[in-house]
Short mmCIF file of C-alpha atoms in Angstrom, two decimals:
data_model
loop_
_atom_site.label_atom_id
_atom_site.label_comp_id
_atom_site.label_asym_id
_atom_site.label_seq_id
_atom_site.Cartn_x
_atom_site.Cartn_y
_atom_site.Cartn_z
CA UNK A 18 -26.79 6.24 33.70
CA UNK A 19 -27.63 7.52 30.58
CA UNK A 20 -28.58 5.06 27.85
CA UNK A 21 -25.92 5.69 24.80
CA UNK A 22 -27.96 3.94 22.20
CA UNK A 23 -30.06 6.88 20.39
CA UNK A 24 -33.92 7.46 21.33
CA UNK A 25 -36.75 9.78 21.49
CA UNK A 26 -36.16 11.73 24.57
CA UNK A 27 -31.63 11.04 24.54
CA UNK A 28 -31.79 14.61 22.96
CA UNK A 29 -33.25 15.67 26.28
CA UNK A 30 -31.76 14.16 28.95
CA UNK A 31 -27.91 15.24 27.37
CA UNK A 32 -29.06 18.60 26.90
CA UNK A 33 -30.73 18.74 30.23
CA UNK A 34 -27.40 17.37 31.51
CA UNK A 35 -25.58 19.39 29.59
CA UNK A 36 -26.96 22.12 31.26
CA UNK A 37 -26.86 21.07 35.12
CA UNK A 38 -22.84 21.36 33.73
CA UNK A 39 -22.51 24.50 32.36
CA UNK A 40 -24.52 26.16 35.35
CA UNK A 41 -22.44 24.56 37.86
CA UNK A 42 -19.61 26.11 35.70
CA UNK A 43 -20.64 29.29 36.14
CA UNK A 44 -21.50 28.98 39.56
CA UNK A 45 -17.85 28.76 39.89
CA UNK A 46 -15.61 31.44 40.63
CA UNK A 47 -12.73 32.06 38.51
CA UNK A 48 -10.87 33.05 41.11
CA UNK A 49 -11.35 31.51 44.44
CA UNK A 50 -11.68 28.26 42.14
CA UNK A 51 -9.79 27.64 39.70
CA UNK A 52 -9.02 24.36 39.62
CA UNK A 53 -12.85 22.97 40.13
CA UNK A 54 -13.78 25.24 37.60
CA UNK A 55 -11.41 24.00 35.37
CA UNK A 56 -12.45 20.50 36.03
CA UNK A 57 -16.03 21.60 34.95
CA UNK A 58 -14.92 22.91 31.92
CA UNK A 59 -12.92 19.93 30.63
CA UNK A 60 -16.65 17.31 32.20
CA UNK A 61 -18.59 20.28 29.52
CA UNK A 62 -16.46 19.29 26.32
CA UNK A 63 -15.95 16.11 27.09
CA UNK A 64 -19.86 15.75 26.57
CA UNK A 65 -19.39 18.01 24.16
CA UNK A 66 -16.43 15.81 21.97
CA UNK A 67 -17.51 12.23 23.04
CA UNK A 68 -21.34 11.81 22.70
CA UNK A 69 -23.11 12.54 19.62
CA UNK A 70 -26.99 12.16 21.21
CA UNK A 71 -27.04 15.48 22.56
CA UNK A 72 -29.50 18.42 20.47
CA UNK A 73 -26.56 20.55 18.21
CA UNK A 74 -28.13 23.91 18.07
CA UNK A 75 -29.64 23.84 21.07
CA UNK A 76 -26.34 23.25 23.15
CA UNK A 77 -25.29 25.44 21.27
CA UNK A 78 -27.84 28.35 22.44
CA UNK A 79 -27.22 27.39 25.79
CA UNK A 80 -23.06 27.38 25.12
CA UNK A 81 -23.79 30.82 24.28
CA UNK A 82 -26.84 31.74 27.25
CA UNK A 83 -23.99 30.33 30.00
CA UNK A 84 -20.83 32.18 27.72
CA UNK A 85 -19.08 28.77 27.81
CA UNK A 86 -16.27 30.19 25.08
CA UNK A 87 -14.90 26.55 24.60
CA UNK A 88 -18.04 24.83 23.46
CA UNK A 89 -19.31 27.61 21.44
CA UNK A 90 -16.14 27.43 18.91
CA UNK A 91 -16.55 23.67 19.26
CA UNK A 92 -19.63 22.46 18.08
CA UNK A 93 -19.07 26.12 15.38
CA UNK A 94 -16.46 24.14 13.97
CA UNK A 95 -18.28 20.76 14.59
CA UNK A 96 -20.84 22.47 12.34
CA UNK A 97 -18.55 23.60 9.50
CA UNK A 98 -19.47 27.37 10.77
CA UNK A 99 -15.95 28.75 10.03
CA UNK A 100 -17.15 32.56 9.76
CA UNK A 101 -18.67 32.21 12.60
CA UNK A 102 -15.39 31.05 14.06
CA UNK A 103 -13.47 34.20 12.54
CA UNK A 104 -16.04 36.40 13.29
CA UNK A 105 -15.94 34.84 17.17
CA UNK A 106 -12.23 36.10 17.52
CA UNK A 107 -13.10 39.56 15.57
CA UNK A 108 -15.14 40.36 17.88
CA UNK A 109 -12.59 39.61 21.16
CA UNK A 110 -10.11 41.28 19.15
CA UNK A 111 -7.91 38.47 19.25
CA UNK A 112 -5.82 39.54 16.26
CA UNK A 113 -3.54 36.01 16.29
CA UNK A 114 -6.75 33.68 16.32
CA UNK A 115 -8.57 35.48 13.03
CA UNK A 116 -5.59 34.78 11.41
CA UNK A 117 -4.69 31.64 12.66
CA UNK A 118 -8.88 30.05 12.52
CA UNK A 119 -7.90 31.66 8.94
CA UNK A 120 -5.04 29.27 7.80
CA UNK A 121 -7.07 26.51 9.63
CA UNK A 122 -9.82 26.81 7.73
CA UNK A 123 -8.81 28.69 4.48
CA UNK A 124 -9.10 25.66 1.98
CA UNK A 125 -12.76 25.17 2.85
CA UNK A 126 -13.68 28.71 3.44
CA UNK A 127 -11.45 31.02 1.84
CA UNK A 128 -13.87 33.66 1.99
CA UNK A 129 -12.79 34.40 5.25
CA UNK A 130 -9.82 35.80 3.79
CA UNK A 131 -12.03 38.14 2.62
CA UNK A 132 -13.10 39.11 6.05
CA UNK A 133 -9.75 38.91 7.10
CA UNK A 134 -9.21 42.37 5.23
CA UNK A 135 -12.37 44.34 5.87
CA UNK A 136 -11.73 43.69 9.78
CA UNK A 137 -8.19 44.95 9.48
CA UNK A 138 -9.09 47.37 7.07
CA UNK A 139 -11.33 49.19 9.61
CA UNK A 140 -9.10 49.20 12.35
CA UNK A 141 -7.00 52.05 14.02
CA UNK A 142 -3.72 49.58 15.33
CA UNK A 143 0.08 49.01 13.58
CA UNK A 144 -1.45 45.77 11.89
CA UNK A 145 1.01 45.62 8.55
CA UNK A 146 2.08 42.39 9.00
CA UNK A 147 -1.60 41.12 9.75
CA UNK A 148 -2.44 42.93 6.19
CA UNK A 149 0.60 41.66 4.75
CA UNK A 150 -0.26 37.65 5.21
CA UNK A 151 -3.90 38.48 4.45
CA UNK A 152 -3.35 39.66 1.12
CA UNK A 153 -0.79 37.08 -0.11
CA UNK A 154 -3.55 34.91 0.72
CA UNK A 155 -6.05 36.42 -1.22
CA UNK A 156 -3.42 36.92 -4.07
CA UNK A 157 -2.91 33.38 -3.40
CA UNK A 158 -6.00 32.04 -3.84
CA UNK A 159 -7.84 35.12 -6.53
CA UNK A 160 -10.10 36.02 -4.04
CA UNK A 161 -10.78 39.40 -4.85
CA UNK A 162 -9.31 41.37 -7.95
CA UNK A 163 -6.97 44.22 -7.20
CA UNK A 164 -9.48 47.43 -7.70
CA UNK A 165 -12.04 45.60 -5.05
CA UNK A 166 -9.15 44.46 -2.90
CA UNK A 167 -8.17 49.24 -2.76
CA UNK A 168 -12.26 50.36 -2.79
CA UNK A 169 -11.72 47.74 1.03
CA UNK A 170 -8.93 49.48 2.14
CA UNK A 171 -9.16 53.21 1.06
CA UNK A 172 -10.83 54.64 3.50
CA UNK A 173 -7.95 52.26 6.17
CA UNK A 174 -7.05 54.83 8.36
CA UNK A 175 -3.72 52.63 8.94
CA UNK A 176 -3.26 50.82 5.15
CA UNK A 177 -0.97 52.68 3.64
CA UNK A 178 0.91 52.38 -0.22
CA UNK A 179 3.39 50.63 1.24
CA UNK A 180 1.03 47.36 2.38
CA UNK A 181 -0.75 47.01 -0.39
CA UNK A 182 2.52 47.81 -3.20
CA UNK A 183 3.67 44.62 -3.56
CA UNK A 184 0.17 43.16 -3.75
CA UNK A 185 -0.92 45.75 -6.67
CA UNK A 186 2.54 45.51 -8.71
CA UNK A 187 2.68 41.16 -8.15
CA UNK A 188 -0.94 40.65 -9.34
CA UNK A 189 -1.22 44.09 -12.36
CA UNK A 190 2.69 41.14 -13.53
CA UNK A 191 0.51 38.20 -13.59
CA UNK A 192 -2.27 40.00 -15.64
CA UNK A 193 0.43 41.38 -18.24
CA UNK A 194 1.51 38.16 -18.38
CA UNK A 195 -1.39 36.01 -18.91
CA UNK A 196 -2.64 38.60 -21.42
CA UNK A 197 0.77 38.21 -23.37
CA UNK A 198 0.13 34.52 -22.91
CA UNK A 199 -2.96 34.63 -24.67
CA UNK A 200 -2.25 37.08 -27.77
CA UNK A 201 0.49 35.02 -28.19
CA UNK A 202 -2.06 31.31 -28.33
CA UNK A 203 -4.47 34.25 -30.50
CA UNK A 204 -1.68 34.85 -33.21
CA UNK A 205 -1.03 31.56 -33.25
CA UNK A 206 -4.73 30.11 -33.83
CA UNK A 207 -5.26 32.74 -36.34
CA UNK A 208 -1.65 31.86 -38.14
CA UNK A 209 -3.10 28.42 -37.91
CA UNK A 210 -6.60 28.92 -39.24
CA UNK A 211 -5.26 30.80 -42.60
CA UNK A 212 -2.83 27.51 -43.42
CA UNK A 213 -6.36 25.59 -42.27
CA UNK A 214 -8.15 28.26 -44.75
CA UNK A 215 -5.70 27.72 -47.44
CA UNK A 216 -5.11 24.19 -47.20
CA UNK A 217 -8.61 23.92 -47.40
CA UNK A 218 -9.44 25.79 -50.58
CA UNK A 219 -6.03 23.82 -52.43
CA UNK A 220 -8.07 21.14 -51.48
CA UNK A 221 -11.08 22.51 -53.86
CA UNK A 222 -9.45 23.88 -56.36
CA UNK A 223 -5.78 22.81 -57.10
CA UNK A 224 -5.20 18.64 -58.50
CA UNK A 225 -3.79 16.77 -55.61
CA UNK A 226 -0.23 14.93 -55.82
CA UNK A 227 0.08 11.54 -53.93
CA UNK A 228 3.44 11.13 -52.98
CA UNK A 229 3.05 7.96 -50.54
CA UNK A 230 5.26 5.36 -51.78
CA UNK A 231 4.34 2.82 -49.57
CA UNK A 232 1.31 1.28 -48.44
CA UNK A 233 0.32 2.38 -44.83
CA UNK A 234 -0.93 -1.49 -44.16
CA UNK A 235 1.74 -3.82 -45.46
CA UNK A 236 4.42 -1.60 -45.63
CA UNK A 237 5.61 -2.51 -49.14
CA UNK A 238 5.63 -0.71 -52.53
CA UNK A 239 2.88 1.34 -53.18
CA UNK A 240 1.19 -1.09 -56.70
CA UNK A 241 -1.79 -0.39 -58.18
CA UNK A 242 -4.95 -0.93 -58.47
CA UNK A 243 -4.37 1.80 -54.89
CA UNK A 244 -6.58 3.95 -53.03
CA UNK A 245 -5.14 7.15 -52.36
CA UNK A 246 -6.52 9.56 -49.36
CA UNK A 247 -6.68 13.36 -49.45
CA UNK A 248 -4.90 13.19 -45.92
CA UNK A 249 -1.47 11.60 -48.18
CA UNK A 250 -2.26 8.17 -46.84
CA UNK A 251 -2.62 5.13 -49.63
CA UNK A 252 -3.50 1.77 -49.76
CA UNK A 253 -3.30 -1.14 -52.25
CA UNK A 254 -6.80 -2.02 -52.51
CA UNK A 255 -6.51 -5.19 -51.08
CA UNK A 256 -5.08 -4.38 -47.83
CA UNK A 257 -7.47 -1.36 -47.55
CA UNK A 258 -10.28 -3.65 -48.07
CA UNK A 259 -9.27 -5.75 -45.78
CA UNK A 260 -8.10 -3.49 -42.96
CA UNK A 261 -10.36 -0.78 -43.55
CA UNK A 262 -14.81 -0.52 -41.60
CA UNK A 263 -15.39 1.57 -44.47
CA UNK A 264 -14.97 2.59 -48.19
CA UNK A 265 -15.04 6.28 -47.43
CA UNK A 266 -13.01 7.14 -44.31
CA UNK A 267 -9.08 6.62 -44.01
CA UNK A 268 -8.27 4.26 -41.17
CA UNK A 269 -4.71 5.53 -40.57
CA UNK A 270 -7.29 8.67 -39.33
CA UNK A 271 -10.30 7.21 -38.64
CA UNK A 272 -10.14 7.56 -35.04
CA UNK A 273 -9.13 11.13 -34.92
CA UNK A 274 -11.45 12.07 -36.69
CA UNK A 275 -13.65 10.35 -34.36
CA UNK A 276 -12.89 11.61 -31.43
CA UNK A 277 -12.04 15.42 -33.59
CA UNK A 278 -15.82 14.80 -34.56
CA UNK A 279 -17.20 13.91 -31.15
CA UNK A 280 -15.87 16.95 -29.31
CA UNK A 281 -17.20 19.54 -32.41
CA UNK A 282 -20.71 17.48 -31.68
CA UNK A 283 -20.49 18.50 -28.05
CA UNK A 284 -19.40 21.32 -28.51
CA UNK A 285 -22.32 22.22 -31.03
CA UNK A 286 -24.66 20.69 -28.84
CA UNK A 287 -23.87 22.57 -25.73
CA UNK A 288 -24.04 25.65 -27.61
CA UNK A 289 -27.34 25.07 -29.17
CA UNK A 290 -28.52 23.87 -25.83
CA UNK A 291 -27.47 27.65 -24.62
CA UNK A 292 -28.37 29.32 -27.51
CA UNK A 293 -31.90 27.80 -27.90
CA UNK A 294 -32.83 28.69 -23.92
CA UNK A 295 -31.62 32.43 -24.58
CA UNK A 296 -33.79 32.76 -27.89
CA UNK A 297 -36.62 31.34 -25.70
CA UNK A 298 -35.69 34.21 -23.08
CA UNK A 299 -35.36 37.13 -24.69
CA UNK A 300 -38.60 35.78 -26.87
CA UNK A 301 -40.38 36.11 -23.92
CA UNK A 302 -39.33 39.12 -22.50
CA UNK A 303 -38.82 40.86 -25.70
CA UNK A 304 -42.16 42.66 -27.54
CA UNK A 305 -40.79 42.89 -31.20
CA UNK A 306 -40.85 39.04 -31.57
CA UNK A 307 -40.41 39.20 -34.82
CA UNK A 308 -36.76 41.26 -34.19
CA UNK A 309 -35.56 38.69 -31.79
CA UNK A 310 -35.83 35.63 -34.32
CA UNK A 311 -34.79 37.96 -37.45
CA UNK A 312 -31.64 38.20 -34.60
CA UNK A 313 -31.42 34.85 -33.40
CA UNK A 314 -32.07 33.83 -37.27
CA UNK A 315 -28.48 36.35 -37.86
CA UNK A 316 -27.27 34.34 -34.91
CA UNK A 317 -27.53 31.10 -37.04
CA UNK A 318 -29.48 29.22 -34.70
CA UNK A 319 -32.18 27.83 -37.32
CA UNK A 320 -29.45 26.42 -39.56
CA UNK A 321 -28.63 22.31 -40.23
CA UNK A 322 -25.20 22.59 -40.71
CA UNK A 323 -22.54 24.40 -38.53
CA UNK A 324 -19.86 23.50 -39.06
CA UNK A 325 -17.42 23.29 -42.36
CA UNK A 326 -15.29 21.61 -40.10
CA UNK A 327 -17.29 18.35 -40.31
CA UNK A 328 -17.87 18.11 -43.17
CA UNK A 329 -14.16 18.35 -44.36
CA UNK A 330 -13.84 15.20 -42.27
CA UNK A 331 -17.28 13.46 -42.98
CA UNK A 332 -15.77 13.90 -47.17
CA UNK A 333 -13.07 11.76 -47.15
CA UNK A 334 -12.32 11.23 -51.03
CA UNK A 335 -11.49 7.84 -52.85
CA UNK A 336 -9.51 7.96 -55.36
#
């Protein structure tokens, strides 16, 4: 009786038992002894599924040596070797199992669909249905660009334009929609930037009229003495003194400004790290170090103040 607890010799014992089971299974004739062969096959699979004491790599070698396919596939799946599972079915030209395996494991390893595309493209059989299903999944998961799909299918003897037409058209339509959305966003950002620039210019060059009639804290009619900010929020001086954290920032805008400043600082910090790493790499590789320094000086790597918006947010004026 084999111990169920882990011991130094447990793997050797279990693998020896597995080999004996496989030897017995291999000696049984599938035609004259079908029942005994099936029973022995179930015995092998029970050992593989219910025990974790054997060495999996050696077990896989044994299953391959005795051509025990069920064990091979089980060990592939147990080891998350999904591409090997698909490759196994490809080697046996089992088209349905190739598709079934891709469906089963495609979420864990999307590359199996790319393997299936190359595989079906190299076949001479009529596999239009399989090709359409593979292309649909590649499109859904955006695994390959259209050009690479066309290049993969270019040498196929059975894949016609009709098979890939819908795939190409769908991808082109989606790309056009994406381009249109990005162009719309660009226009919106340009308009918003122009408005902000104009607003900054007006703040710097024109007198500002404060039209707020009520205190933003107590909501009563605004009376002197009062405090006004360029964001158009106004306060009674006593209300402001009791409500504000510091005298230079609008209490209403303070939280949003802090969040915005933190986002800007994080962005600037990340950009600086990447730019500094690129600068160090280029400086090391290029012979003309002065030219590299001049280029990165133009990119602002040596600038202390980099963002006008930071200065604007931190320079709220108390009037």
